[in-house]
mmCIF file of C-alpha atoms in Angstrom:
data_model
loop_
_atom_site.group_PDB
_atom_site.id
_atom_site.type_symbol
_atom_site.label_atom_id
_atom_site.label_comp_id
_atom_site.label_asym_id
_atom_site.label_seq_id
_atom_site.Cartn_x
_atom_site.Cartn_y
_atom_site.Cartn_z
ATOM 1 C CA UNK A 1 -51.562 4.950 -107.857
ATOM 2 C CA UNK A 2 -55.426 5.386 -107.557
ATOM 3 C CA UNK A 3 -54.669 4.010 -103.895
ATOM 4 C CA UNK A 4 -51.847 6.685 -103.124
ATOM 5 C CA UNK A 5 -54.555 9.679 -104.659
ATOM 6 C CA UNK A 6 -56.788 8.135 -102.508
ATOM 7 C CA UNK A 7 -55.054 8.495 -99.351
ATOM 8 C CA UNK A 8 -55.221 12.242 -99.748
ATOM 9 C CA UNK A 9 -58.486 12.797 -100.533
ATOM 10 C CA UNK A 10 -59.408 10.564 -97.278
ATOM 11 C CA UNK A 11 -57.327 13.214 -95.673
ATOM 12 C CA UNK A 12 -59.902 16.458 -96.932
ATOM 13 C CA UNK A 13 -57.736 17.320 -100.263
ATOM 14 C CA UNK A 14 -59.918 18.729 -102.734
ATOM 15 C CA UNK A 15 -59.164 17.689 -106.478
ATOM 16 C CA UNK A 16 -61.704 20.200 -107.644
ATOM 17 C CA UNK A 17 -60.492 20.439 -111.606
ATOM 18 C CA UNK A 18 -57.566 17.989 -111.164
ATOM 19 C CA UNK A 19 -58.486 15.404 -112.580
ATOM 20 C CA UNK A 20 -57.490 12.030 -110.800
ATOM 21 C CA UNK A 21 -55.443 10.625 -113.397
ATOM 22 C CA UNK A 22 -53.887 13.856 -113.554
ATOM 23 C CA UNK A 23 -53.450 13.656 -109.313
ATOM 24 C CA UNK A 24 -51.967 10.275 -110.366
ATOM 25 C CA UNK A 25 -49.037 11.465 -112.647
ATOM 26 C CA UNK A 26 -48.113 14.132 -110.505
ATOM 27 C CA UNK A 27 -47.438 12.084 -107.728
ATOM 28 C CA UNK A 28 -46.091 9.238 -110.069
ATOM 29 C CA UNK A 29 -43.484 11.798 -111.230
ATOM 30 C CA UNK A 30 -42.699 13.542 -107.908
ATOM 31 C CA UNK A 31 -42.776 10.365 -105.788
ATOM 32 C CA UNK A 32 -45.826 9.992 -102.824
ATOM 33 C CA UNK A 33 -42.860 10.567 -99.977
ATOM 34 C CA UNK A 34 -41.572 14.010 -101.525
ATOM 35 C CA UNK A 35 -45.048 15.135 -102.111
ATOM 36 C CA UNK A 36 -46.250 14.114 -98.398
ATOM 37 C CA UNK A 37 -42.908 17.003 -97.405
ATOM 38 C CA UNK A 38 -45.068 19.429 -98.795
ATOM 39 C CA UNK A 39 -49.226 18.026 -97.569
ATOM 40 C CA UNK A 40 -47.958 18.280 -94.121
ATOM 41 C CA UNK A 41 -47.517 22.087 -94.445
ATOM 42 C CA UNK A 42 -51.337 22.212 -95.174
ATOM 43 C CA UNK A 43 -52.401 19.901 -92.444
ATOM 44 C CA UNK A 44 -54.682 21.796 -90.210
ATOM 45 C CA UNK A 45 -52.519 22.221 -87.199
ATOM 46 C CA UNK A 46 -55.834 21.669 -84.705
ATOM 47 C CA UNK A 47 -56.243 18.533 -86.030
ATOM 48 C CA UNK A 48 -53.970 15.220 -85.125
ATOM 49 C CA UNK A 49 -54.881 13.219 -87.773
ATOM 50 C CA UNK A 50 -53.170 14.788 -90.451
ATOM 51 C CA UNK A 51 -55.773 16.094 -92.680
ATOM 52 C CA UNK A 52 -55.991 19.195 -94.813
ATOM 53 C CA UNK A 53 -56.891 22.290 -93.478
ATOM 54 C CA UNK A 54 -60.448 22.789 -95.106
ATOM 55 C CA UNK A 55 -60.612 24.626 -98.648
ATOM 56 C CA UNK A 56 -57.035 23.012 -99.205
ATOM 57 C CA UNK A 57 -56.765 22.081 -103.365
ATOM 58 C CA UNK A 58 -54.443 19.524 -104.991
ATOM 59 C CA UNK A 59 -53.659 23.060 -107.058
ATOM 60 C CA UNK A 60 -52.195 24.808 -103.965
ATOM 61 C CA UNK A 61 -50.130 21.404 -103.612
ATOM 62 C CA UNK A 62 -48.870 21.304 -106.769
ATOM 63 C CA UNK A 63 -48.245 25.048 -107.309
ATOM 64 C CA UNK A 64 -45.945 24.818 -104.010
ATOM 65 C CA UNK A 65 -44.067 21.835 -105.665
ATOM 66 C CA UNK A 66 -43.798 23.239 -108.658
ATOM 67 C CA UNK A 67 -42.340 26.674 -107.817
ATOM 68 C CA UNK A 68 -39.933 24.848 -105.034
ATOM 69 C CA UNK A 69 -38.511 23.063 -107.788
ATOM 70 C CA UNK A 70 -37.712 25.890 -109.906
ATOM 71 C CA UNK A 71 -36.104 27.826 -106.689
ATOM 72 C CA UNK A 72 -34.341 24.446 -106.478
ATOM 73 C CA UNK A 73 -32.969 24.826 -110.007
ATOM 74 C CA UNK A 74 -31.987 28.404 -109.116
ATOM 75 C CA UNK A 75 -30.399 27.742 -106.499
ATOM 76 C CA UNK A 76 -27.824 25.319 -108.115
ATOM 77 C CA UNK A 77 -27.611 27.514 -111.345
ATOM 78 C CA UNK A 78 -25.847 30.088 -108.425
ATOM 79 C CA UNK A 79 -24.009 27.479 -107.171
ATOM 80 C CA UNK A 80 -22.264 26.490 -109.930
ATOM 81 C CA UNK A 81 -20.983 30.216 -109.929
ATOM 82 C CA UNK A 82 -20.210 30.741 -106.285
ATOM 83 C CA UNK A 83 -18.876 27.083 -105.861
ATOM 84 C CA UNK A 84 -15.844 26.698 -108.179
ATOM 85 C CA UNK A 85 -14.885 30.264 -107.462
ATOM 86 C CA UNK A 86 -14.140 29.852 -104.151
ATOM 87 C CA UNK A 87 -12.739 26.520 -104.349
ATOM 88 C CA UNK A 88 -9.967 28.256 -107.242
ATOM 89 C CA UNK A 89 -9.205 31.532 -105.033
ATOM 90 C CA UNK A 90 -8.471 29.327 -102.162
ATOM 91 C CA UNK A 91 -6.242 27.403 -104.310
ATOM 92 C CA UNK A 92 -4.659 30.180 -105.670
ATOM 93 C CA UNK A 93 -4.111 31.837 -102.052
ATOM 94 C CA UNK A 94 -2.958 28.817 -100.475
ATOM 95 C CA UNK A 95 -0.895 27.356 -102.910
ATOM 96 C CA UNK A 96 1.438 30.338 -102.705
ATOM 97 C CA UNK A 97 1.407 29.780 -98.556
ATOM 98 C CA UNK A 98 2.391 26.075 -98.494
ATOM 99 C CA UNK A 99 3.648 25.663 -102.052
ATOM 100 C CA UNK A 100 3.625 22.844 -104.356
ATOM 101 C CA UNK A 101 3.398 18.831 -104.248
ATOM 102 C CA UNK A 102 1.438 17.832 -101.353
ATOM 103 C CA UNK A 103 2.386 19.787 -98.752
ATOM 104 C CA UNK A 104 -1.089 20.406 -98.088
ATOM 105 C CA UNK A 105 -1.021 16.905 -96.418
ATOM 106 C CA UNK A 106 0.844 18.169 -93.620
ATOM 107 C CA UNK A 107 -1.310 17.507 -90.396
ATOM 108 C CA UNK A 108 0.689 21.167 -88.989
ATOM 109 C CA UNK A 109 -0.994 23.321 -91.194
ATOM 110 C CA UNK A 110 -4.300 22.136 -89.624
ATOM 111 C CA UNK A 111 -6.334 22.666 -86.162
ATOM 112 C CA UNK A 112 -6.083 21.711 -83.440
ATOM 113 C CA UNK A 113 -3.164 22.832 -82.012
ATOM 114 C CA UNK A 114 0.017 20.318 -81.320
ATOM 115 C CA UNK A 115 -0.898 20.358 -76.981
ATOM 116 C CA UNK A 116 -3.690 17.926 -75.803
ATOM 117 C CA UNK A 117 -5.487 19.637 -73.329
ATOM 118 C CA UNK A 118 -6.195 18.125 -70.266
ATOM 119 C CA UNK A 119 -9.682 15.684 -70.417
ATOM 120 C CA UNK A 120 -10.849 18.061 -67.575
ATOM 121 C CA UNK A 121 -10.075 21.365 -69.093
ATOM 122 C CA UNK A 122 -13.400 23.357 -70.903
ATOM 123 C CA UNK A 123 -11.546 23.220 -74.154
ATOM 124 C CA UNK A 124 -10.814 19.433 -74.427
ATOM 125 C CA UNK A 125 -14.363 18.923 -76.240
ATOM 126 C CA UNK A 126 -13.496 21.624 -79.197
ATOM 127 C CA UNK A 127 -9.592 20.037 -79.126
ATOM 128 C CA UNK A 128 -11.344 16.697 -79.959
ATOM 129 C CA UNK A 129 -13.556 17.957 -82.438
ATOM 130 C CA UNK A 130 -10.730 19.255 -83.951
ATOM 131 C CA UNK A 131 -8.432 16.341 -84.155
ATOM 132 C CA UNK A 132 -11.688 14.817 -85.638
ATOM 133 C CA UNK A 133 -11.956 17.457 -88.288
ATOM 134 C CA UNK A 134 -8.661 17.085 -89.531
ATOM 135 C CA UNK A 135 -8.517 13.552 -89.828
ATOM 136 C CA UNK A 136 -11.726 13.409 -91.809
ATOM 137 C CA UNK A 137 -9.886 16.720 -94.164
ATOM 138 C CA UNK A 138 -6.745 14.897 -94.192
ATOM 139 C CA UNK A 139 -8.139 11.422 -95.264
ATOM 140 C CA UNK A 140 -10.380 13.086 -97.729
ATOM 141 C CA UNK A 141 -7.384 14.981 -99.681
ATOM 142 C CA UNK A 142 -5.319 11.426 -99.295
ATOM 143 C CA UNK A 143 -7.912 9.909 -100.701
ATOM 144 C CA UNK A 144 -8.043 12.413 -104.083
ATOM 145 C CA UNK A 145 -5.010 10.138 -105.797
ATOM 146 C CA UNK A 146 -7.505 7.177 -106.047
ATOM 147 C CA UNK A 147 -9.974 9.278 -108.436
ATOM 148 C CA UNK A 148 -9.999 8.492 -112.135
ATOM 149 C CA UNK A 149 -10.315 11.837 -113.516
ATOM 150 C CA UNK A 150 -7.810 12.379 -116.105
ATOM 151 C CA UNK A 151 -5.904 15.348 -114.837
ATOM 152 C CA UNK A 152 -5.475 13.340 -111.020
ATOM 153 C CA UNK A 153 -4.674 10.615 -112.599
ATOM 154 C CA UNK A 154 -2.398 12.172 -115.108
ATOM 155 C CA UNK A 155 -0.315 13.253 -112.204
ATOM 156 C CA UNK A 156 -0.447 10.011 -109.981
ATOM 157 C CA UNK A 157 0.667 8.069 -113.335
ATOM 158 C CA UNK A 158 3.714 10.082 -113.433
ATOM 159 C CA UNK A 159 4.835 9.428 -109.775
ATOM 160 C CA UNK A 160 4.252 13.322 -108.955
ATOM 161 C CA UNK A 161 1.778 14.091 -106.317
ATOM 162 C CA UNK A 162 -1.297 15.483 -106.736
ATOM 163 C CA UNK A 163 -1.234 19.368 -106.351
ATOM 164 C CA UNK A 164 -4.320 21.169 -104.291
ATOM 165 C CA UNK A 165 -5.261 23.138 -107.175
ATOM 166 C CA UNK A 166 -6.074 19.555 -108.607
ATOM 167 C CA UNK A 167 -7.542 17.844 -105.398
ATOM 168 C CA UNK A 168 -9.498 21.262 -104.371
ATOM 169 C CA UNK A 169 -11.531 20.481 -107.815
ATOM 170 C CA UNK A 170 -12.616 16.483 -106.693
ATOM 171 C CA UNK A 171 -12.985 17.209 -103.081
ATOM 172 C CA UNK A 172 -16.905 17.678 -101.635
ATOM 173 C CA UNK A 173 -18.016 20.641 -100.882
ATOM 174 C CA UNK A 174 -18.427 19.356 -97.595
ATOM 175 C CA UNK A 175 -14.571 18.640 -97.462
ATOM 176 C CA UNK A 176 -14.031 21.700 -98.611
ATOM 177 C CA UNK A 177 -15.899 24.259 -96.147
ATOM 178 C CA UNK A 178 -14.450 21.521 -93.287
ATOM 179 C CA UNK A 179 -10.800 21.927 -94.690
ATOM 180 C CA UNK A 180 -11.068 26.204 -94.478
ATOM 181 C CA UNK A 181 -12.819 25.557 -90.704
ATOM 182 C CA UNK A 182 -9.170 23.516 -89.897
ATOM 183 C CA UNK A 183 -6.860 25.773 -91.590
ATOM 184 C CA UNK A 184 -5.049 27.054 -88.526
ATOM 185 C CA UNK A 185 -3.623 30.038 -90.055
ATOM 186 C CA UNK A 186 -6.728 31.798 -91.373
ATOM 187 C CA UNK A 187 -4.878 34.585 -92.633
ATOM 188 C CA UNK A 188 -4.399 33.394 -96.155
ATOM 189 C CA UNK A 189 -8.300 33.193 -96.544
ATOM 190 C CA UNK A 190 -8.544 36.853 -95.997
ATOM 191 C CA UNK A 191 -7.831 37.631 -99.407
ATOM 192 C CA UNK A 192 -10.706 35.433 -100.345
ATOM 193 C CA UNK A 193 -13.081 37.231 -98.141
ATOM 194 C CA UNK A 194 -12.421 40.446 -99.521
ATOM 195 C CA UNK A 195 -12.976 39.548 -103.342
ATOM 196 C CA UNK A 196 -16.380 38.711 -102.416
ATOM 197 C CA UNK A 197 -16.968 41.604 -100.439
ATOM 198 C CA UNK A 198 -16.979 39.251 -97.245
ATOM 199 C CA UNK A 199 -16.392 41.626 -94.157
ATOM 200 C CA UNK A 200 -14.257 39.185 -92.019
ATOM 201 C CA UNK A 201 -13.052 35.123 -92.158
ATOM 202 C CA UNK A 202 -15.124 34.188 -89.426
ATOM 203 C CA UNK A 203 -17.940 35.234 -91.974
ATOM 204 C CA UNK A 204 -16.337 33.871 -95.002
ATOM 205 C CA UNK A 205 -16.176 30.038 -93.309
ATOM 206 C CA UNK A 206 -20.317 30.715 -92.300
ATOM 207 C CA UNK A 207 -21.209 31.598 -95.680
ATOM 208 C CA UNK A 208 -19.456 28.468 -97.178
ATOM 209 C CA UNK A 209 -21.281 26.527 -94.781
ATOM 210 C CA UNK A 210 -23.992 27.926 -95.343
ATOM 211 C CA UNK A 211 -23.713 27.296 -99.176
ATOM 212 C CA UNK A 212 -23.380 24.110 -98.786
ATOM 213 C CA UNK A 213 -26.263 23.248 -96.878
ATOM 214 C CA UNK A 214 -28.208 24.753 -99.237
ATOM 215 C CA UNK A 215 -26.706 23.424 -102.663
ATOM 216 C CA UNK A 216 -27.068 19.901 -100.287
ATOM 217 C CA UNK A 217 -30.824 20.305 -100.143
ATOM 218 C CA UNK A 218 -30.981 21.448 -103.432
ATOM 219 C CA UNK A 219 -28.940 18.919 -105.165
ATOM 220 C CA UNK A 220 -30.832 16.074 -103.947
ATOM 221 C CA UNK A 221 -33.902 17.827 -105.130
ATOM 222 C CA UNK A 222 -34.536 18.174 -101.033
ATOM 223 C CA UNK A 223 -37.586 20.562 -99.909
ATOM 224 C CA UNK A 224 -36.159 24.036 -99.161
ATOM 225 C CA UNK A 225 -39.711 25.937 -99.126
ATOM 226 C CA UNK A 226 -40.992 25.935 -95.331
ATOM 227 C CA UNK A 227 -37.739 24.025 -93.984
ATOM 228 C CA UNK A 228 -35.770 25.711 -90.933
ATOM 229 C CA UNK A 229 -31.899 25.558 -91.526
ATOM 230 C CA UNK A 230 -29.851 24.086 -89.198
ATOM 231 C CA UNK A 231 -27.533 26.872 -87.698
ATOM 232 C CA UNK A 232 -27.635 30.388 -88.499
ATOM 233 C CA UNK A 233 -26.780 32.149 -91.890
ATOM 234 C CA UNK A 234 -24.518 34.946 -91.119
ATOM 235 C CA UNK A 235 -25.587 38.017 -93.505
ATOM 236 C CA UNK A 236 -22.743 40.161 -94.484
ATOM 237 C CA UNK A 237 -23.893 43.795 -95.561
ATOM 238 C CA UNK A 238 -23.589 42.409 -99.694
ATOM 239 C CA UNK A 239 -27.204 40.508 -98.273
ATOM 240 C CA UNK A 240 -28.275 43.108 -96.517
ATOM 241 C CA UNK A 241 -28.504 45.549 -99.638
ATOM 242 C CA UNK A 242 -30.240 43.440 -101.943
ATOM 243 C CA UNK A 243 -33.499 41.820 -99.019
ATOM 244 C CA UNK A 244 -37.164 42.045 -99.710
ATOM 245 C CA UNK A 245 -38.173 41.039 -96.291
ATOM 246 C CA UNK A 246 -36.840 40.504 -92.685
ATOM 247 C CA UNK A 247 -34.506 37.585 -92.392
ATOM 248 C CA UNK A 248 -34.061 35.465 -89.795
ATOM 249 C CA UNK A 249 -31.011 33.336 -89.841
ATOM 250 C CA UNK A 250 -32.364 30.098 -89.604
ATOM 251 C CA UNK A 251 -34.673 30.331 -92.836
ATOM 252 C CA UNK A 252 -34.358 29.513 -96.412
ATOM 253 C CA UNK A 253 -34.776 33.060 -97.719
ATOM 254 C CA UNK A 254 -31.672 33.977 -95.541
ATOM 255 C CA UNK A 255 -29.450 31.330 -97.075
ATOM 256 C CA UNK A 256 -31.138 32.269 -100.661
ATOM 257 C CA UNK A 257 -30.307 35.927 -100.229
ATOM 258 C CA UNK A 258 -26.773 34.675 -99.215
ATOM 259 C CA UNK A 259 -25.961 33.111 -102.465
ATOM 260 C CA UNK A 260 -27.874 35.580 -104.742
ATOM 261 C CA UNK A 261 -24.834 37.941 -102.913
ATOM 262 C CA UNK A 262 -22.481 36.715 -103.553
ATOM 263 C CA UNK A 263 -23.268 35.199 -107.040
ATOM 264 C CA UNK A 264 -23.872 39.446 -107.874
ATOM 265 C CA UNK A 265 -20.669 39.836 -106.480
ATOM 266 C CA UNK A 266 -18.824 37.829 -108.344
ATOM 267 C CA UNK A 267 -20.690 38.602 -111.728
ATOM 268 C CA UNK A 268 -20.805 42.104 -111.023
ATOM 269 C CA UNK A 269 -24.438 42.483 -111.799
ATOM 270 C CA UNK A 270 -27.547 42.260 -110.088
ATOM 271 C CA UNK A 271 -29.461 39.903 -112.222
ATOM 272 C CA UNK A 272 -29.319 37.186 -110.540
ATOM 273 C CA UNK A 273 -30.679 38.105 -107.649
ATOM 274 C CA UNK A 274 -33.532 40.078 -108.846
ATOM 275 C CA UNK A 275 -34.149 37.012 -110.899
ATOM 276 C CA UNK A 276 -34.225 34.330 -107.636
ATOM 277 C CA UNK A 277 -35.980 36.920 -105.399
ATOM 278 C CA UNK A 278 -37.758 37.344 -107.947
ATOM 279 C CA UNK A 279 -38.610 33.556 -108.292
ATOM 280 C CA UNK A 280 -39.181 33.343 -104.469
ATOM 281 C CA UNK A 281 -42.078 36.499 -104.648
ATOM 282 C CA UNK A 282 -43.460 34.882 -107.479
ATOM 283 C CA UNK A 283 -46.667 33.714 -106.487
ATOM 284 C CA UNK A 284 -47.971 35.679 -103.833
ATOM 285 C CA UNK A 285 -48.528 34.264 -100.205
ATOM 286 C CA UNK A 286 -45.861 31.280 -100.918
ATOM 287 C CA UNK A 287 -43.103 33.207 -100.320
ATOM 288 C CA UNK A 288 -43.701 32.927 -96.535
ATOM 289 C CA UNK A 289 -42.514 29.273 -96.910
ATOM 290 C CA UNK A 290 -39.228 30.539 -97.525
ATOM 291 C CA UNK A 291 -39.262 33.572 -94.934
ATOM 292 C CA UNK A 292 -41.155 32.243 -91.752
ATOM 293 C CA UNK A 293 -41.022 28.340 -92.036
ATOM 294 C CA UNK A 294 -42.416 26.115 -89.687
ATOM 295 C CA UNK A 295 -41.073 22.520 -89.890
#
């Protein structure tokens, strides 16, 4: 461990009153790989050898770790709100469009559409993405009889299928915001949009995308301070009216002002928002990790 506080020191990290053996612990607890996320957004950029900018402290290091882990923490505690609402007002909606047993495992109700375009025709590149799509859906929601929870199993042990207000529950998120992209009629998601305050579909199927990214990174305790997103968050005006700053759509704060939304919307209160933007200002100057990153 010595060895590992080493290393950054050698690099032009200054302990000044961290003790080593405090150094040590820290990255004993946090794991040398996770912390070395978060040293390469101090690196001095003119320099190719990966050292510190100068004036760099194992206190700015371990202030940046330690407040991304409790915007980590946030971030799930307003998943867990926004997460199984969605999945049960999708269930609810489109249980009462395809009805009950497993009719959801009918490949019709899915993208693409029955016609395989010609290989040659601009199209044929989405059709096969979505043929792709709904195998990986349909497989996944197959798959939900094999689970040992007791309520799945409590229906597969009485020869009745598995209903999607059951399988919605055990299916990943991922599954999830993939099964809404292949729904081919969209319509019965509207309903869903508007509870939330969601302008449009198109908008509700970015958000949930966009919510899972983030709950991803979060999750697996995943760096979202100074981290571009892939894709773009779309804001709907619920975002809009609660921002501190500018937001670009391919930044953390973006996708954190998303869920702090939506999470208001569906508690009908503002505290939780004012409590993660809160979180995010909290220590002044870090906050542009989460606003303008740059790796």
């Amino acid at each position: 461990m010595n060895t590992q506080v080493q290393r950054h020191v050698n690099r032009g990290l200054d302990l000044g009153h961290v003790a080593p053996g405090r150094f040590a612990m820290f990255l004993y607890s946090s794991n040398y790989y996770r912390v070395s996320g978060y040293a390469r957004c101090f690196y001095d950029p003119a320099d190719s050898t990966d050292r510190y900018r100068e004036g760099t402290t194992a206190i700015d290091l371990m202030e940046v770790y330690d407040l991304d882990r409790a915007v980590r923490n946030a971030i799930l505690d307003g998943v867990s709100v926004v997460e199984p609402t969605l999945r049960s007002r999708v269930a609810y909606h489109l249980a009462k469009v395809v009805g009950g047993g497993d009719a959801y495992l009918d490949e019709s109700l899915y993208l693409p559409e029955a016609t395989r375009p010609d290989p040659t025709d601009p199209g044929f590149s989405r059709w096969q993405k979505q043929v792709k799509n709904r195998a990986t859906v349909l497989g996944d929601l197959s798959a939900v009889q094999e689970r040992d929870e007791i309520f799945i199993q409590h229906h597969v042990s009485n020869g009745e299928p598995v209903p999607f207000w059951a399988a919605v529950e055990v299916i990943s998120m991922g599954t999830f915001s993939r099964l809404l992209r292949a729904l081919r009629d969209k319509s019965v998601l509207e309903p869903v949009a508007k509870s939330v305050k969601i302008d449009d579909v198109p908008k509700l199927l970015q958000a949930v995308q966009n919510i899972t990214f983030l709950r991803n990174i979060a999750a697996h305790h995943g760096r979202v301070w100074n981290r571009r997103f892939d894709g773009n968050v779309t804001l709907p005006e619920i975002a809009l009216n609660i921002k501190r700053a500018y937001l670009h759509p391919q930044t953390p704060a973006a996708g954190i002002t998303l869920l702090a939304s939506l999470v208001d919307q569906i508690e009908g209160s503002v505290d939780y928002s004012k409590f993660l933007l809160d979180l995010v200002h909290s220590i002044p100057g870090l906050e542009v990790g989460y606003y303008h990153p740059t790796l």
